[in-house]
Amino acid sequence: MAEAERIIGTPDIPDADRDEQDRDGQRRAGTEGTAADTGRPGTDGAAADTGRPRGKRRIAVLFAVAAFAYALDLISKMIVVAKLEHHEPIEIVGDWLRFEAIRNAGAAFGFGEAFTVIFTVIAAAVIVVIIRLARKLYSLPWAIALGLLLGGALGNLTDRIFRSPGVFEGAVVDFIAPKHFAVFNLADSAIVCGGILIVLLSFRGLDPDGTVHKD
């Protein structure tokens, strides 16, 4: 019986069935080749492809947070200059919190008034570093933190460039005046909040690229 089957051979396959088998073989070969090229199963390759759009979404979050913080700071300063400068302070919570327009030539919270140009250069450098770091960003908390830093730095840098007494020496508009504390603005608040968030993320071992490490 076996000898008869060997002599007769494999029966002819209809053209349509042969074409279908050829296509199935090509699909299987393509799947195996993709897995071999990536060094991972086919499903892992798909997951790697979805990582790129996810990274782009994190970058979008960073710039959205930065734009919101920057716009809020810019609008608040425009209102303060137009309505509050050269006027009496406005008490918000008795003596504990009031709005008072002050021009600050120093850093955040009024420190270092003799180094205005240096602080301007530092703010510009921070902005460049954040933009470069955004290319490797895959963490949502880091996107929010860096967005706050970027928006705050842009807010104060705008004052340094466009306000008197001159370019890169402009005085920043501060107006939030808590009792027994330095006067600051919303850009300072965004920078501080972003910095605190970065410290917390670092303590948790979360890196900007989304990886978690334990020391």
mmCIF file with all atom_site columns, N, CA, C and O in Angstrom, residues 154-171:
data_model
loop_
_atom_site.group_PDB
_atom_site.id
_atom_site.type_symbol
_atom_site.label_atom_id
_atom_site.label_alt_id
_atom_site.label_comp_id
_atom_site.label_asym_id
_atom_site.label_entity_id
_atom_site.label_seq_id
_atom_site.pdbx_PDB_ins_code
_atom_site.Cartn_x
_atom_site.Cartn_y
_atom_site.Cartn_z
_atom_site.occupancy
_atom_site.B_iso_or_equiv
_atom_site.pdbx_formal_charge
_atom_site.auth_seq_id
_atom_site.auth_comp_id
_atom_site.auth_asym_id
_atom_site.auth_atom_id
_atom_site.pdbx_PDB_model_num
ATOM 1  N N  . LEU A 1 154 ? 9.843  80.452 30.440 1.00 0.00 ? 154 LEU A N  1
ATOM 2  C CA . LEU A 1 154 ? 9.469  81.322 29.329 1.00 0.00 ? 154 LEU A CA 1
ATOM 3  C C  . LEU A 1 154 ? 8.783  82.597 29.823 1.00 0.00 ? 154 LEU A C  1
ATOM 4  O O  . LEU A 1 154 ? 9.007  83.684 29.284 1.00 0.00 ? 154 LEU A O  1
ATOM 5  N N  . GLY A 1 155 ? 7.956  82.465 30.861 1.00 0.00 ? 155 GLY A N  1
ATOM 6  C CA . GLY A 1 155 ? 7.259  83.625 31.393 1.00 0.00 ? 155 GLY A CA 1
ATOM 7  C C  . GLY A 1 155 ? 8.205  84.684 31.920 1.00 0.00 ? 155 GLY A C  1
ATOM 8  O O  . GLY A 1 155 ? 8.101  85.873 31.585 1.00 0.00 ? 155 GLY A O  1
ATOM 9  N N  . ASN A 1 156 ? 9.168  84.270 32.746 1.00 0.00 ? 156 ASN A N  1
ATOM 10 C CA . ASN A 1 156 ? 10.126 85.236 33.293 1.00 0.00 ? 156 ASN A CA 1
ATOM 11 C C  . ASN A 1 156 ? 11.126 85.701 32.246 1.00 0.00 ? 156 ASN A C  1
ATOM 12 O O  . ASN A 1 156 ? 11.586 86.847 32.284 1.00 0.00 ? 156 ASN A O  1
ATOM 13 N N  . LEU A 1 157 ? 11.482 84.805 31.302 1.00 0.00 ? 157 LEU A N  1
ATOM 14 C CA . LEU A 1 157 ? 12.409 85.216 30.250 1.00 0.00 ? 157 LEU A CA 1
ATOM 15 C C  . LEU A 1 157 ? 11.785 86.289 29.358 1.00 0.00 ? 157 LEU A C  1
ATOM 16 O O  . LEU A 1 157 ? 12.483 87.196 28.882 1.00 0.00 ? 157 LEU A O  1
ATOM 17 N N  . THR A 1 158 ? 10.492 86.219 29.137 1.00 0.00 ? 158 THR A N  1
ATOM 18 C CA . THR A 1 158 ? 9.799  87.250 28.360 1.00 0.00 ? 158 THR A CA 1
ATOM 19 C C  . THR A 1 158 ? 9.949  88.611 29.016 1.00 0.00 ? 158 THR A C  1
ATOM 20 O O  . THR A 1 158 ? 10.194 89.628 28.340 1.00 0.00 ? 158 THR A O  1
ATOM 21 N N  . ASP A 1 159 ? 9.815  88.646 30.342 1.00 0.00 ? 159 ASP A N  1
ATOM 22 C CA . ASP A 1 159 ? 10.025 89.909 31.053 1.00 0.00 ? 159 ASP A CA 1
ATOM 23 C C  . ASP A 1 159 ? 11.465 90.397 30.920 1.00 0.00 ? 159 ASP A C  1
ATOM 24 O O  . ASP A 1 159 ? 11.718 91.589 30.731 1.00 0.00 ? 159 ASP A O  1
ATOM 25 N N  . ARG A 1 160 ? 12.414 89.467 31.027 1.00 0.00 ? 160 ARG A N  1
ATOM 26 C CA . ARG A 1 160 ? 13.826 89.857 30.930 1.00 0.00 ? 160 ARG A CA 1
ATOM 27 C C  . ARG A 1 160 ? 14.146 90.497 29.584 1.00 0.00 ? 160 ARG A C  1
ATOM 28 O O  . ARG A 1 160 ? 14.971 91.412 29.495 1.00 0.00 ? 160 ARG A O  1
ATOM 29 N N  . ILE A 1 161 ? 13.501 90.034 28.550 1.00 0.00 ? 161 ILE A N  1
ATOM 30 C CA . ILE A 1 161 ? 13.822 90.512 27.202 1.00 0.00 ? 161 ILE A CA 1
ATOM 31 C C  . ILE A 1 161 ? 13.064 91.789 26.846 1.00 0.00 ? 161 ILE A C  1
ATOM 32 O O  . ILE A 1 161 ? 13.627 92.724 26.267 1.00 0.00 ? 161 ILE A O  1
ATOM 33 N N  . PHE A 1 162 ? 11.777 91.858 27.207 1.00 0.00 ? 162 PHE A N  1
ATOM 34 C CA . PHE A 1 162 ? 10.929 92.922 26.667 1.00 0.00 ? 162 PHE A CA 1
ATOM 35 C C  . PHE A 1 162 ? 10.624 94.058 27.643 1.00 0.00 ? 162 PHE A C  1
ATOM 36 O O  . PHE A 1 162 ? 10.126 95.102 27.220 1.00 0.00 ? 162 PHE A O  1
ATOM 37 N N  . ARG A 1 163 ? 10.891 93.889 28.920 1.00 0.00 ? 163 ARG A N  1
ATOM 38 C CA . ARG A 1 163 ? 10.558 94.952 29.862 1.00 0.00 ? 163 ARG A CA 1
ATOM 39 C C  . ARG A 1 163 ? 11.784 95.814 30.159 1.00 0.00 ? 163 ARG A C  1
ATOM 40 O O  . ARG A 1 163 ? 12.922 95.420 29.910 1.00 0.00 ? 163 ARG A O  1
ATOM 41 N N  . SER A 1 164 ? 11.512 97.006 30.694 1.00 0.00 ? 164 SER A N  1
ATOM 42 C CA . SER A 1 164 ? 12.591 97.938 31.039 1.00 0.00 ? 164 SER A CA 1
ATOM 43 C C  . SER A 1 164 ? 13.398 97.366 32.223 1.00 0.00 ? 164 SER A C  1
ATOM 44 O O  . SER A 1 164 ? 12.875 96.542 32.989 1.00 0.00 ? 164 SER A O  1
ATOM 45 N N  . PRO A 1 165 ? 14.680 97.748 32.333 1.00 0.00 ? 165 PRO A N  1
ATOM 46 C CA . PRO A 1 165 ? 15.340 98.870 31.645 1.00 0.00 ? 165 PRO A CA 1
ATOM 47 C C  . PRO A 1 165 ? 15.953 98.529 30.297 1.00 0.00 ? 165 PRO A C  1
ATOM 48 O O  . PRO A 1 165 ? 16.408 99.444 29.608 1.00 0.00 ? 165 PRO A O  1
ATOM 49 N N  . GLY A 1 166 ? 15.992 97.237 29.878 1.00 0.00 ? 166 GLY A N  1
ATOM 50 C CA . GLY A 1 166 ? 16.577 96.932 28.584 1.00 0.00 ? 166 GLY A CA 1
ATOM 51 C C  . GLY A 1 166 ? 16.566 95.436 28.317 1.00 0.00 ? 166 GLY A C  1
ATOM 52 O O  . GLY A 1 166 ? 16.197 94.625 29.175 1.00 0.00 ? 166 GLY A O  1
ATOM 53 N N  . VAL A 1 167 ? 16.978 95.087 27.094 1.00 0.00 ? 167 VAL A N  1
ATOM 54 C CA . VAL A 1 167 ? 16.990 93.693 26.685 1.00 0.00 ? 167 VAL A CA 1
ATOM 55 C C  . VAL A 1 167 ? 17.956 92.900 27.561 1.00 0.00 ? 167 VAL A C  1
ATOM 56 O O  . VAL A 1 167 ? 19.083 93.331 27.800 1.00 0.00 ? 167 VAL A O  1
ATOM 57 N N  . PHE A 1 168 ? 17.486 91.738 28.025 1.00 0.00 ? 168 PHE A N  1
ATOM 58 C CA . PHE A 1 168 ? 18.231 90.842 28.913 1.00 0.00 ? 168 PHE A CA 1
ATOM 59 C C  . PHE A 1 168 ? 18.469 91.419 30.300 1.00 0.00 ? 168 PHE A C  1
ATOM 60 O O  . PHE A 1 168 ? 19.131 90.806 31.122 1.00 0.00 ? 168 PHE A O  1
ATOM 61 N N  . GLU A 1 169 ? 17.976 92.612 30.553 1.00 0.00 ? 169 GLU A N  1
ATOM 62 C CA . GLU A 1 169 ? 18.104 93.224 31.871 1.00 0.00 ? 169 GLU A CA 1
ATOM 63 C C  . GLU A 1 169 ? 16.750 93.654 32.419 1.00 0.00 ? 169 GLU A C  1
ATOM 64 O O  . GLU A 1 169 ? 16.680 94.388 33.401 1.00 0.00 ? 169 GLU A O  1
ATOM 65 N N  . GLY A 1 170 ? 15.685 93.229 31.769 1.00 0.00 ? 170 GLY A N  1
ATOM 66 C CA . GLY A 1 170 ? 14.352 93.636 32.178 1.00 0.00 ? 170 GLY A CA 1
ATOM 67 C C  . GLY A 1 170 ? 13.973 93.114 33.555 1.00 0.00 ? 170 GLY A C  1
ATOM 68 O O  . GLY A 1 170 ? 14.403 92.037 33.982 1.00 0.00 ? 170 GLY A O  1
ATOM 69 N N  . ALA A 1 171 ? 13.163 93.889 34.260 1.00 0.00 ? 171 ALA A N  1
ATOM 70 C CA . ALA A 1 171 ? 12.693 93.511 35.592 1.00 0.00 ? 171 ALA A CA 1
ATOM 71 C C  . ALA A 1 171 ? 11.413 92.689 35.474 1.00 0.00 ? 171 ALA A C  1
ATOM 72 O O  . ALA A 1 171 ? 10.502 93.020 34.715 1.00 0.00 ? 171 ALA A O  1
#
